[in-house]
Coordinates of C-alpha atoms and ligand atoms in Angstrom, one line a residue:
M482 CA 0.2 0.2 -0.1
Q483 CA 2.7 2.2 1.0
K484 CA 4.6 1.4 -2.0
S485 CA 1.6 2.1 -4.2
I486 CA 1.1 5.5 -2.5
S487 CA 4.7 6.6 -3.2
K488 CA 4.4 5.4 -6.8
L489 CA 1.5 7.4 -7.1
L490 CA 3.2 10.8 -5.5
A491 CA 6.3 10.1 -7.7
A492 CA 4.2 10.0 -10.7
L493 CA 2.2 13.0 -9.6
S494 CA 5.2 15.2 -9.0
A495 CA 6.7 13.9 -12.2
I496 CA 3.5 15.2 -14.1
L497 CA 3.9 18.6 -12.0
L498 CA 7.6 18.8 -12.7
C499 CA 6.7 18.0 -16.5
S500 CA 4.2 20.8 -16.5
A501 CA 6.4 23.1 -14.7
I502 CA 9.1 22.5 -17.2
Y503 CA 6.5 22.7 -20.1
A504 CA 5.5 25.9 -18.7
A505 CA 9.1 27.3 -18.3
E506 CA 10.0 26.2 -21.7
D507 CA 6.8 27.7 -23.0
S508 CA 7.8 30.9 -21.6
G509 CA 11.3 30.7 -22.5
I510 CA 12.3 31.1 -18.9
N511 CA 13.8 28.6 -16.7
I512 CA 15.1 29.8 -13.3
R513 CA 17.4 27.7 -11.1
H514 CA 18.7 29.0 -7.5
L515 CA 22.2 27.7 -6.5
S516 CA 23.7 28.5 -3.1
N517 CA 25.0 31.7 -1.9
E518 CA 22.3 33.9 -3.5
Q519 CA 23.3 32.8 -6.8
N520 CA 20.8 32.2 -9.5
I521 CA 20.5 31.0 -13.3
I522 CA 18.0 31.8 -15.8
D523 CA 18.0 29.7 -18.8
L524 CA 16.6 31.8 -21.8
Q525 CA 14.9 31.2 -25.2
P526 CA 14.1 34.8 -26.0
A527 CA 10.7 34.9 -26.9
G528 CA 10.3 38.7 -27.1
R529 CA 12.5 41.9 -27.7
Y530 CA 12.8 42.7 -24.0
L531 CA 13.3 40.6 -21.0
L532 CA 11.2 42.6 -18.2
L533 CA 12.9 42.5 -14.8
P534 CA 11.2 43.6 -11.5
V535 CA 12.6 46.2 -9.6
E536 CA 12.1 47.5 -6.2
D537 CA 13.8 50.7 -5.6
E538 CA 14.8 50.1 -2.2
A539 CA 16.0 46.9 -2.7
V540 CA 20.1 46.0 -2.5
E541 CA 21.4 45.8 -5.8
G542 CA 21.8 42.4 -7.5
K543 CA 24.5 41.8 -10.2
V544 CA 23.3 40.4 -13.7
Y545 CA 25.2 39.1 -16.3
L546 CA 24.5 37.6 -19.8
V547 CA 26.1 34.4 -20.5
Q548 CA 26.3 32.5 -24.0
D549 CA 27.9 29.0 -24.5
N550 CA 29.1 29.4 -20.9
V551 CA 31.0 32.6 -21.6
T552 CA 30.1 35.8 -19.8
I553 CA 29.3 38.3 -22.6
S554 CA 28.2 41.5 -20.8
H555 CA 29.4 43.6 -18.1
G556 CA 27.6 43.3 -14.7
L557 CA 24.6 45.2 -14.8
N558 CA 23.5 46.5 -11.3
I559 CA 19.6 46.0 -10.8
R560 CA 17.7 46.4 -7.8
L561 CA 15.7 43.1 -8.3
A562 CA 12.4 43.2 -6.3
R563 CA 12.8 41.3 -3.0
K564 CA 9.4 42.1 -1.3
K565 CA 7.3 44.0 -3.9
V566 CA 7.5 45.1 -7.5
D567 CA 7.8 48.9 -7.9
Y568 CA 8.0 48.8 -11.9
Y569 CA 9.7 46.8 -14.5
V570 CA 13.0 47.6 -16.6
P571 CA 13.7 46.2 -20.0
V572 CA 16.9 44.1 -20.8
D573 CA 16.9 44.4 -24.7
L574 CA 17.6 40.9 -26.2
S575 CA 16.8 41.4 -29.9
A576 CA 20.2 40.6 -31.0
F577 CA 19.8 37.0 -29.5
H578 CA 16.4 36.1 -30.9
G579 CA 16.0 32.6 -31.4
R580 CA 19.2 31.7 -29.7
K581 CA 19.7 30.2 -26.4
L582 CA 21.1 32.6 -23.4
Q583 CA 21.4 32.4 -20.1
M584 CA 21.5 35.0 -17.3
E585 CA 23.6 34.9 -14.2
I586 CA 22.2 36.8 -11.2
Q587 CA 24.3 37.4 -8.1
A588 CA 23.2 38.6 -4.6
V589 CA 19.4 38.0 -4.9
P590 CA 17.8 35.4 -2.7
A591 CA 15.6 32.8 -3.7
S592 CA 12.9 34.1 -1.9
S593 CA 12.8 37.4 -3.5
V594 CA 9.3 38.0 -5.3
C595 CA 11.2 38.9 -8.5
W596 CA 11.5 35.2 -9.7
D597 CA 7.8 35.0 -10.2
H598 CA 7.5 38.1 -12.5
I599 CA 10.2 37.8 -15.0
S600 CA 8.7 37.9 -18.5
F601 CA 9.4 38.6 -22.2
A602 CA 7.6 41.5 -24.2
D603 CA 7.8 43.0 -27.4
E604 CA 7.2 46.5 -26.4
F605 CA 7.9 48.5 -23.4
E606 CA 6.6 51.6 -22.1
M607 CA 6.9 53.0 -18.7
Q608 CA 4.3 55.4 -17.3
T609 CA 6.2 58.5 -15.9
S610 CA 4.5 60.8 -13.3
P611 CA 4.2 63.7 -12.3
E612 CA 5.6 64.8 -15.7
P613 CA 6.9 68.3 -16.3
A614 CA 5.2 69.5 -19.9
Y615 CA 8.2 71.4 -21.3
H616 CA 11.2 70.3 -19.6
H617 CA 13.4 67.3 -20.7
I618 CA 13.2 64.3 -18.6
P619 CA 14.4 60.8 -19.6
P620 CA 12.0 58.3 -21.1
Y621 CA 12.2 56.3 -17.9
G622 CA 14.8 55.6 -15.5
W623 CA 17.5 57.8 -13.8
M624 CA 18.8 60.7 -15.0
N625 CA 21.5 63.0 -13.5
D626 CA 24.1 65.5 -15.4
P627 CA 23.5 66.7 -19.1
N628 CA 26.5 65.6 -21.1
G629 CA 28.3 66.1 -24.3
M630 CA 25.9 68.7 -25.8
F631 CA 26.7 69.9 -29.3
Y632 CA 25.1 71.7 -32.2
Q633 CA 25.2 70.4 -35.9
D634 CA 23.1 71.1 -39.0
G635 CA 20.3 72.6 -37.2
V636 CA 19.9 70.0 -34.4
Y637 CA 20.8 70.5 -30.6
H638 CA 22.0 67.1 -29.3
L639 CA 21.6 66.5 -25.7
Y640 CA 23.2 63.3 -23.8
Y641 CA 22.7 62.7 -20.2
Q642 CA 23.7 60.6 -17.3
Y643 CA 21.3 57.9 -17.7
N644 CA 20.4 54.5 -15.7
P645 CA 18.1 52.5 -18.1
Y646 CA 17.8 49.8 -15.4
G647 CA 16.3 51.6 -12.4
C648 CA 15.2 55.1 -11.1
T649 CA 18.1 55.5 -8.8
W650 CA 21.8 56.3 -9.7
G651 CA 23.8 53.3 -11.3
N652 CA 24.7 51.6 -14.7
L653 CA 25.8 55.0 -16.1
H654 CA 25.3 55.3 -20.0
W655 CA 25.0 58.4 -22.1
G656 CA 21.2 58.9 -23.0
H657 CA 20.5 61.1 -26.2
S658 CA 17.9 63.6 -27.1
T659 CA 17.6 65.9 -29.8
S660 CA 15.8 69.3 -30.3
T661 CA 15.5 71.9 -33.1
D662 CA 14.3 74.5 -30.8
L663 CA 15.6 73.7 -27.4
V664 CA 12.1 73.2 -26.1
H665 CA 10.7 70.2 -27.8
W666 CA 13.1 67.1 -27.1
K667 CA 13.0 63.5 -28.5
H668 CA 14.4 60.6 -27.4
V669 CA 16.8 59.1 -29.7
G670 CA 18.8 56.2 -27.7
A671 CA 21.5 55.6 -25.4
P672 CA 24.6 55.5 -27.7
L673 CA 27.2 55.0 -24.9
A674 CA 27.0 52.1 -22.4
P675 CA 29.2 50.8 -19.8
D676 CA 32.2 48.8 -20.9
A677 CA 35.4 47.1 -19.5
W678 CA 36.7 50.4 -18.1
G679 CA 33.5 51.1 -16.1
Y680 CA 30.5 53.4 -16.3
I681 CA 30.2 56.2 -18.8
F682 CA 30.4 59.4 -16.6
S683 CA 30.1 62.9 -17.8
G684 CA 31.9 64.7 -20.3
S685 CA 31.6 66.9 -23.5
C686 CA 31.5 66.7 -27.3
V687 CA 33.2 68.5 -30.0
V688 CA 32.8 68.6 -33.9
D689 CA 36.3 68.1 -35.3
C690 CA 35.8 70.1 -38.7
H691 CA 39.3 69.9 -39.7
N692 CA 39.7 65.9 -38.8
T693 CA 42.7 66.8 -36.5
S694 CA 41.8 63.3 -34.9
G695 CA 42.0 61.2 -37.9
F696 CA 38.4 60.0 -37.0
G697 CA 37.0 61.9 -40.0
E698 CA 36.2 65.3 -41.3
N699 CA 33.3 66.6 -39.3
A700 CA 33.3 63.6 -36.9
V701 CA 31.8 64.0 -33.3
A702 CA 34.2 63.3 -30.7
A703 CA 33.0 62.6 -27.3
F704 CA 35.1 62.6 -24.1
Y705 CA 34.0 61.1 -20.9
T706 CA 35.3 59.5 -17.8
S707 CA 35.7 56.0 -17.6
S708 CA 34.7 55.1 -13.9
K709 CA 35.3 51.9 -12.6
P710 CA 34.9 50.6 -9.1
T711 CA 37.8 48.5 -7.6
R712 CA 38.7 47.0 -4.4
W713 CA 39.8 50.2 -3.0
T714 CA 38.0 53.1 -4.7
D715 CA 36.7 54.1 -8.0
C716 CA 39.3 54.3 -10.6
Q717 CA 38.6 57.2 -13.1
A718 CA 40.5 57.9 -16.5
Q719 CA 39.6 59.6 -19.5
S720 CA 38.2 58.1 -22.8
I721 CA 37.0 58.7 -26.3
A722 CA 34.3 57.7 -28.6
F723 CA 33.8 59.1 -32.2
S724 CA 30.5 59.4 -34.5
T725 CA 30.5 59.8 -38.2
D726 CA 26.7 59.9 -38.2
G727 CA 26.1 63.1 -36.4
G728 CA 26.0 61.8 -32.8
Y729 CA 23.5 59.1 -33.2
T730 CA 25.9 56.2 -32.7
F731 CA 29.4 56.0 -31.6
D732 CA 32.6 53.8 -31.8
K733 CA 34.8 53.9 -28.8
Y734 CA 38.5 54.4 -29.5
E735 CA 40.4 51.4 -29.3
S736 CA 43.2 52.3 -27.0
N737 CA 41.0 53.8 -24.3
P738 CA 41.7 55.5 -21.6
V739 CA 43.6 58.2 -23.3
L740 CA 44.3 60.2 -20.1
I741 CA 44.9 58.7 -16.6
S742 CA 45.9 59.7 -13.2
D743 CA 46.4 58.4 -9.8
L744 CA 43.8 60.8 -8.1
K745 CA 40.7 59.6 -6.9
D746 CA 38.4 62.1 -8.3
F747 CA 39.4 63.0 -12.0
R748 CA 36.7 63.6 -14.3
D749 CA 34.2 65.1 -16.5
P750 CA 36.1 66.4 -19.4
K751 CA 35.1 69.6 -21.1
V752 CA 36.9 69.9 -24.4
F753 CA 37.1 73.0 -26.8
W754 CA 38.9 74.6 -29.5
Y755 CA 41.2 77.5 -28.5
A756 CA 41.5 79.4 -31.7
P757 CA 44.2 81.8 -31.2
G758 CA 46.3 78.9 -30.2
K759 CA 45.0 76.6 -32.8
H760 CA 45.1 73.8 -30.3
W761 CA 42.5 71.9 -28.4
V762 CA 41.8 72.7 -24.5
M763 CA 40.7 70.1 -21.9
V764 CA 39.3 71.2 -18.5
L765 CA 39.2 68.5 -15.8
A766 CA 37.7 68.3 -12.4
A767 CA 40.5 67.2 -10.2
G768 CA 39.6 66.7 -6.7
Q769 CA 39.0 70.4 -5.7
E770 CA 40.8 71.9 -8.4
M771 CA 40.3 72.3 -12.3
H772 CA 43.1 70.7 -14.5
I773 CA 43.6 72.3 -17.9
Y774 CA 45.3 70.2 -20.7
S775 CA 46.2 70.9 -24.3
S776 CA 46.1 68.6 -27.5
S777 CA 46.7 69.0 -31.3
N778 CA 44.9 65.7 -32.2
L779 CA 42.3 65.1 -29.3
I780 CA 43.9 61.8 -28.3
D781 CA 47.3 62.9 -26.6
W782 CA 47.0 65.4 -23.9
K783 CA 49.6 67.6 -22.0
F784 CA 49.1 69.1 -18.7
E785 CA 49.2 72.8 -18.6
S786 CA 48.0 74.2 -15.3
A787 CA 45.7 73.8 -12.1
F788 CA 43.3 76.1 -10.9
G789 CA 41.6 76.3 -7.7
E790 CA 43.6 76.5 -4.4
G791 CA 42.5 79.4 -2.2
Q792 CA 39.6 80.3 -5.0
G793 CA 35.8 80.1 -4.3
A794 CA 33.9 77.6 -2.5
H795 CA 35.8 74.3 -1.2
G796 CA 32.9 72.4 0.6
G797 CA 32.9 69.6 -1.7
V798 CA 34.4 67.9 -4.6
W799 CA 34.6 70.1 -8.0
E800 CA 32.8 68.5 -10.9
C801 CA 31.7 69.0 -14.3
P802 CA 33.7 72.1 -15.4
D803 CA 33.3 74.3 -18.3
L804 CA 35.0 77.1 -19.7
V805 CA 33.5 80.0 -22.1
E806 CA 34.3 83.4 -23.3
L807 CA 31.7 85.9 -23.2
E808 CA 31.2 89.6 -23.8
V809 CA 30.6 91.8 -21.1
E810 CA 27.4 93.6 -21.9
G811 CA 27.7 97.1 -23.4
T812 CA 31.8 97.4 -23.0
G813 CA 32.8 95.3 -26.2
E814 CA 35.1 93.7 -23.7
K815 CA 35.6 89.7 -23.5
K816 CA 36.1 87.7 -20.4
W817 CA 36.3 83.9 -19.6
V818 CA 34.2 82.3 -17.4
L819 CA 35.0 78.9 -15.7
I820 CA 31.9 77.2 -14.5
C821 CA 32.5 75.0 -11.5
N822 CA 30.1 72.5 -10.0
I823 CA 30.5 71.8 -6.6
N824 CA 29.2 68.7 -4.3
P825 CA 28.5 69.4 -1.2
G826 CA 29.2 72.9 -0.4
G827 CA 26.3 74.7 -2.3
P828 CA 24.9 78.0 -0.4
F829 CA 21.8 76.2 0.7
G830 CA 23.3 72.7 1.1
G831 CA 24.2 69.9 -1.1
S832 CA 25.2 70.7 -5.0
A833 CA 25.5 73.8 -6.5
T834 CA 27.2 75.7 -9.3
Q835 CA 29.9 78.2 -8.9
Y836 CA 31.9 80.3 -11.3
F837 CA 34.8 82.5 -11.9
V838 CA 35.5 85.4 -14.2
G839 CA 38.8 85.9 -15.4
S840 CA 41.3 85.5 -18.3
F841 CA 42.5 82.4 -20.0
N842 CA 45.9 82.4 -22.5
G843 CA 44.9 78.8 -24.0
K844 CA 47.0 77.3 -20.9
R845 CA 46.1 79.0 -17.8
F846 CA 43.0 80.7 -16.3
V847 CA 43.3 83.5 -13.8
N848 CA 40.5 84.6 -11.7
E849 CA 40.0 88.4 -11.9
F850 CA 37.7 88.8 -9.2
P851 CA 38.8 86.5 -6.3
E852 CA 37.2 88.5 -3.3
E853 CA 33.6 86.9 -3.8
T854 CA 32.2 83.4 -4.4
K855 CA 29.8 83.8 -7.3
W856 CA 26.9 81.4 -7.8
M857 CA 25.3 80.7 -10.9
D858 CA 21.9 79.9 -9.4
W859 CA 20.5 80.7 -6.0
G860 CA 18.0 78.0 -5.7
K861 CA 18.8 74.3 -4.6
D862 CA 18.0 72.4 -7.9
N863 CA 20.5 73.6 -10.5
Y864 CA 23.4 71.5 -10.9
A865 CA 26.0 70.2 -13.4
T866 CA 25.5 73.0 -15.5
V867 CA 27.4 73.2 -18.9
T868 CA 27.2 74.7 -22.3
W869 CA 26.5 73.5 -25.7
S870 CA 29.5 73.0 -28.2
N871 CA 29.4 74.6 -31.5
A872 CA 26.2 76.4 -30.7
P873 CA 25.3 79.0 -33.9
D874 CA 25.6 82.5 -34.1
G875 CA 28.3 82.8 -31.3
R876 CA 25.3 82.0 -28.7
C877 CA 26.5 80.3 -25.4
I878 CA 23.5 78.1 -24.1
A879 CA 23.7 76.2 -21.0
I880 CA 21.4 73.6 -19.3
G881 CA 21.7 72.0 -15.8
W882 CA 20.2 69.1 -14.2
M883 CA 17.4 70.1 -12.0
S884 CA 18.0 68.4 -8.9
N885 CA 20.4 68.4 -5.9
W886 CA 22.5 65.3 -4.7
Q887 CA 21.1 65.5 -1.2
Y888 CA 17.8 64.1 -2.0
Q889 CA 17.7 63.1 -5.7
N890 CA 17.4 59.3 -4.9
Q891 CA 14.2 60.1 -3.0
L892 CA 12.4 62.5 -5.0
P893 CA 8.6 61.5 -4.9
V894 CA 8.1 60.9 -8.6
F895 CA 7.1 57.5 -10.3
G896 CA 8.9 55.8 -13.3
Y897 CA 11.8 58.4 -13.7
R898 CA 14.2 60.6 -11.6
G899 CA 15.8 63.6 -13.0
A900 CA 14.8 66.4 -15.2
N901 CA 17.0 69.4 -16.9
T902 CA 16.5 73.1 -16.1
I903 CA 15.1 75.0 -19.4
A904 CA 17.9 75.9 -21.6
R905 CA 19.8 79.3 -20.7
E906 CA 21.5 81.7 -22.6
L907 CA 24.8 83.2 -20.9
S908 CA 26.1 86.7 -20.9
L909 CA 28.2 88.9 -18.5
Y910 CA 27.3 92.3 -17.1
E911 CA 29.2 94.7 -14.7
Q912 CA 27.8 96.0 -11.4
D913 CA 29.9 98.0 -9.1
G914 CA 33.1 97.1 -10.7
E915 CA 32.5 93.2 -10.5
V916 CA 31.5 91.1 -13.5
Y917 CA 28.8 88.7 -13.0
L918 CA 27.0 85.8 -15.3
K919 CA 23.6 86.7 -16.3
S920 CA 21.4 83.6 -17.5
G921 CA 18.1 84.2 -19.0
P922 CA 15.6 81.7 -20.7
V923 CA 16.5 81.1 -24.4
K924 CA 14.6 83.3 -26.9
E925 CA 13.1 80.0 -28.1
M926 CA 11.1 79.9 -24.9
D927 CA 9.3 83.1 -26.1
A928 CA 8.2 81.5 -29.3
A929 CA 6.7 78.5 -27.2
R930 CA 4.3 80.7 -25.1
S931 CA 1.1 82.6 -25.8
L932 CA -0.6 85.1 -23.3
V933 CA -3.6 84.0 -21.4
T934 CA -4.0 86.8 -18.8
E935 CA -2.9 90.2 -18.5
K936 CA -3.7 92.7 -15.5
K937 CA -3.6 96.3 -15.4
P938 CA -1.2 97.8 -13.1
F939 CA -2.5 97.6 -9.4
P940 CA -1.2 98.8 -5.9
V941 CA -0.7 96.6 -3.0
S942 CA -0.6 97.7 0.5
G943 CA -0.8 95.7 3.9
M944 CA -0.3 92.0 4.9
D945 CA -3.7 90.8 3.9
C946 CA -2.9 88.5 0.7
K947 CA -6.2 88.3 -1.2
K948 CA -6.2 85.5 -3.6
D949 CA -7.0 85.3 -7.2
Y950 CA -7.3 81.8 -8.7
C951 CA -6.5 82.9 -12.2
L952 CA -3.5 80.6 -13.1
P953 CA -3.8 77.8 -15.4
E954 CA -5.3 74.6 -14.0
D955 CA -2.5 72.1 -15.2
G956 CA 0.4 73.9 -13.3
V957 CA 2.1 74.7 -16.7
F958 CA 2.8 78.4 -17.3
E959 CA 4.9 81.2 -17.0
I960 CA 4.1 84.4 -15.3
E961 CA 5.8 87.7 -15.9
L962 CA 5.5 90.3 -13.3
T963 CA 7.3 93.8 -12.7
F964 CA 7.2 95.8 -9.3
R965 CA 7.9 99.3 -8.2
N966 CA 8.3 99.7 -4.4
H967 CA 7.1 102.5 -2.5
G968 CA 8.8 101.9 0.9
A969 CA 7.7 98.5 1.7
E970 CA 10.3 96.7 3.9
K971 CA 9.3 93.6 2.3
F972 CA 7.1 92.8 -0.5
G973 CA 5.8 89.3 -1.5
I974 CA 3.8 86.9 -3.7
V975 CA 2.3 83.9 -2.8
F976 CA 1.1 80.9 -5.1
S977 CA -1.5 78.6 -3.6
N978 CA -3.4 75.5 -4.3
H979 CA -6.8 74.5 -3.1
D980 CA -4.9 72.1 -0.6
G981 CA -3.4 74.9 1.4
E982 CA 0.1 74.4 -0.1
S983 CA 1.9 77.4 -1.0
V984 CA 5.1 78.9 -2.4
K985 CA 6.2 82.3 -1.3
M986 CA 8.3 84.6 -2.9
Y987 CA 9.5 88.0 -1.5
C988 CA 11.9 90.9 -1.7
D989 CA 13.5 91.8 1.8
A990 CA 14.4 95.6 0.6
S991 CA 16.1 96.3 4.0
K992 CA 18.4 93.3 3.6
G993 CA 19.0 93.5 -0.3
K994 CA 17.6 90.0 -1.0
F995 CA 14.9 87.9 -2.9
A996 CA 13.8 84.6 -1.5
M997 CA 11.7 81.5 -2.3
D998 CA 10.1 79.7 0.4
R999 CA 9.1 76.2 -0.5
T1000 CA 8.7 74.9 3.2
E1001 CA 4.9 74.5 2.8
S1002 CA 4.9 73.9 -1.0
G1003 CA 3.4 70.3 -0.8
N1004 CA 5.4 67.1 -0.2
V1005 CA 8.5 68.0 1.5
D1006 CA 9.0 65.2 4.0
F1007 CA 10.8 62.7 2.0
S1008 CA 14.1 64.4 2.9
V1009 CA 15.1 66.6 5.7
D1010 CA 16.9 68.5 3.4
F1011 CA 14.2 69.5 1.1
P1012 CA 12.3 72.3 3.2
V1013 CA 14.1 75.5 2.7
V1014 CA 14.2 79.1 1.9
T1015 CA 16.7 80.2 -0.8
C1016 CA 17.9 83.7 -1.1
A1017 CA 19.6 85.8 -3.8
P1018 CA 21.3 88.9 -3.2
V1019 CA 19.6 92.0 -5.2
P1020 CA 20.7 95.5 -5.4
E1021 CA 18.9 98.2 -3.6
N1022 CA 16.4 99.3 -6.2
D1023 CA 12.8 100.2 -6.4
E1024 CA 12.1 98.2 -9.5
L1025 CA 12.1 94.5 -9.9
S1026 CA 11.2 92.2 -12.6
L1027 CA 10.5 88.5 -12.5
R1028 CA 9.9 85.8 -15.1
I1029 CA 8.7 82.7 -13.3
F1030 CA 8.4 79.4 -14.8
F1031 CA 6.1 76.8 -13.2
D1032 CA 6.1 73.3 -14.7
R1033 CA 4.2 71.0 -12.2
T1034 CA 7.0 70.1 -10.2
S1035 CA 9.6 73.2 -10.7
V1036 CA 9.9 76.8 -10.2
E1037 CA 12.6 78.6 -12.0
I1038 CA 12.8 82.5 -11.4
F1039 CA 14.8 84.9 -13.7
G1040 CA 15.2 88.1 -12.0
N1041 CA 16.1 91.5 -13.7
G1042 CA 16.6 89.7 -16.9
G1043 CA 18.7 87.0 -15.6
E1044 CA 21.0 89.0 -13.3
F1045 CA 19.6 86.6 -10.6
V1046 CA 18.3 83.0 -11.3
M1047 CA 16.6 80.6 -8.8
T1048 CA 15.7 77.1 -9.4
N1049 CA 13.8 74.9 -7.2
L1050 CA 11.7 71.8 -7.1
V1051 CA 8.3 71.6 -5.6
F1052 CA 5.7 68.6 -5.3
P1053 CA 2.3 69.9 -4.6
S1054 CA -0.7 67.8 -4.2
S1055 CA -2.6 70.0 -6.9
P1056 CA -1.3 72.8 -9.2
Y1057 CA -1.1 76.2 -7.6
T1058 CA -3.6 78.3 -9.1
G1059 CA -4.0 80.9 -7.0
I1060 CA -1.8 84.1 -6.6
G1061 CA -1.8 86.8 -3.9
F1062 CA 0.4 89.8 -3.2
Y1063 CA 1.4 91.3 0.5
A1064 CA 3.5 94.4 1.7
D1065 CA 5.1 94.5 4.9
R1066 CA 5.1 98.2 6.0
G1067 CA 4.6 100.5 3.0
A1068 CA 3.3 99.6 -0.4
F1069 CA 3.9 98.6 -3.8
D1070 CA 2.7 98.6 -7.4
V1071 CA 2.6 95.6 -9.5
T1072 CA 3.2 97.6 -12.7
S1073 CA 2.7 94.4 -14.9
F1074 CA 1.3 91.2 -14.8
K1075 CA 1.2 88.5 -17.7
V1076 CA 0.5 84.7 -17.5
Y1077 CA 1.3 82.9 -20.6
R1078 CA 0.6 78.9 -21.2
I1079 CA 3.6 77.0 -22.6
D1080 CA 3.3 74.9 -25.6
Ligands
FRU1985 C1 28.2 65.2 -11.1 C2 28.7 63.7 -11.2 C3 30.0 63.8 -12.0 C4 30.3 62.3 -12.5 C5 28.8 62.0 -12.7 C6 28.4 60.5 -12.2 O1 26.9 65.0 -10.7 O2 29.3 63.2 -10.0 O3 31.3 64.2 -11.6 O4 30.8 62.3 -13.9 O5 28.1 62.8 -11.6 O6 27.1 60.3 -12.7

């Protein structure tokens, strides 16, 4: 009897096993768990993508592709879902269609929920929300710094630090988007992926018009930092890739990296042509300095000088440099601006962009105004700002990453993390013997707007802030305001929604500052570093003009034609549709009031 029962059980389990194998073979996915959190997936690709379930808070697992018992990919770091699935990321297997493949997954326990949710699909689309309407974001996944921007044949190319395998930092590729007007962006791929030398960190592109490199006339050369974790620390070196199809696909140079060092922080090459010396220049972030190199062929680089000791802010590592020559408005005189991103050490904590104004002779930069630390943006969310190479008509156009390293991995958004600022035109102006950067929205933003509300000038006095709910319902607009102060100590604007959340802005005439307060702007609890008041110095003057761009989760304020700029993220429960004004002691006039929709 006993024997026949065990025979029956064996037969049953054989049937069950067969059906399991049948199901697995049918789905093209068979998962085996080994010891020590080691797993093997046998794959018969039955769709373009293998969808892997991710949990943002999970510890990273290591994923390798294996063919004929040989590892054929670099390890992807993926937060495979252990307790719950937040979303899926695609691994593109189109190159292996119809062929057997294996995947080795390390450091993911067999008890994780991910194993029940792996599948094939021919299409992949991720819902992203809340989504800005006119700011560039990645198609899905993580984005940080803008990289390698260049202009060619009517197209602005924008690359960016991209993780296509999760919404947190890791697996750095260069994602790629294009635009013909700096407002509407199209995702066109991710042409640079991690390789034997590591992640593809930030860098720049140049158009090699005269084929100095031998990569081809008008070839696009991309310079990036190869960053590889070693047993001790990251190993950073500079590498090159080149494109002969206008930046859509790249071949990596066969003898990368081309510039090495024993420094721990050695990255973010910005390359440009120095016409007077007829040579290329590379500026590199090296610890808390910027190092300048020169080259005649883009491949061999000679160290020229270091800049930084005793200059500007040093509260953190210097990153993402840029060096551009600009005219000082109304003088005909030109000066060089060294853009220097720093993390941490920004004026309101975390990351920020400082700059130096001075001279450059092709080899050495000299800061002509060393007394004062100059900040490019007085908000908390403008970082890694760099400019377009080869921009038309001598324009100098910059763009930043609209976030802060203090809380970027916690932002309360879904399906992506990271947005860019709007593109900004840079120029210089003089004030009280100092020279400062001015950054205004590019003129293309004007073409994208249409007037929806205009009010006649009106006076404001007293603290009673009457609200008018006249702002677009979708939270996507620009508001242009001018003010004339009549002795008010402080005059302010409150943007509010029907959920009792608000963003306050005020000008404190007695202290010479303009401030934005986001402490009650909506969801501020995801990080202790998020609720802040940011301030910009403003000259004593009774006139003030503001262009303020709202785009659901961001506020960008351009004051006095771009003489001060403030960029801050906000996460309101509903759009701010109300606006009110108040004056603390005294009165002021709102001399113009215009609201625009942005296309
Ligand atoms: C700046 C930065 C760069 C580096 C990149 C890595 O935000 O730290 O220095 O190249 O991000 O993603």
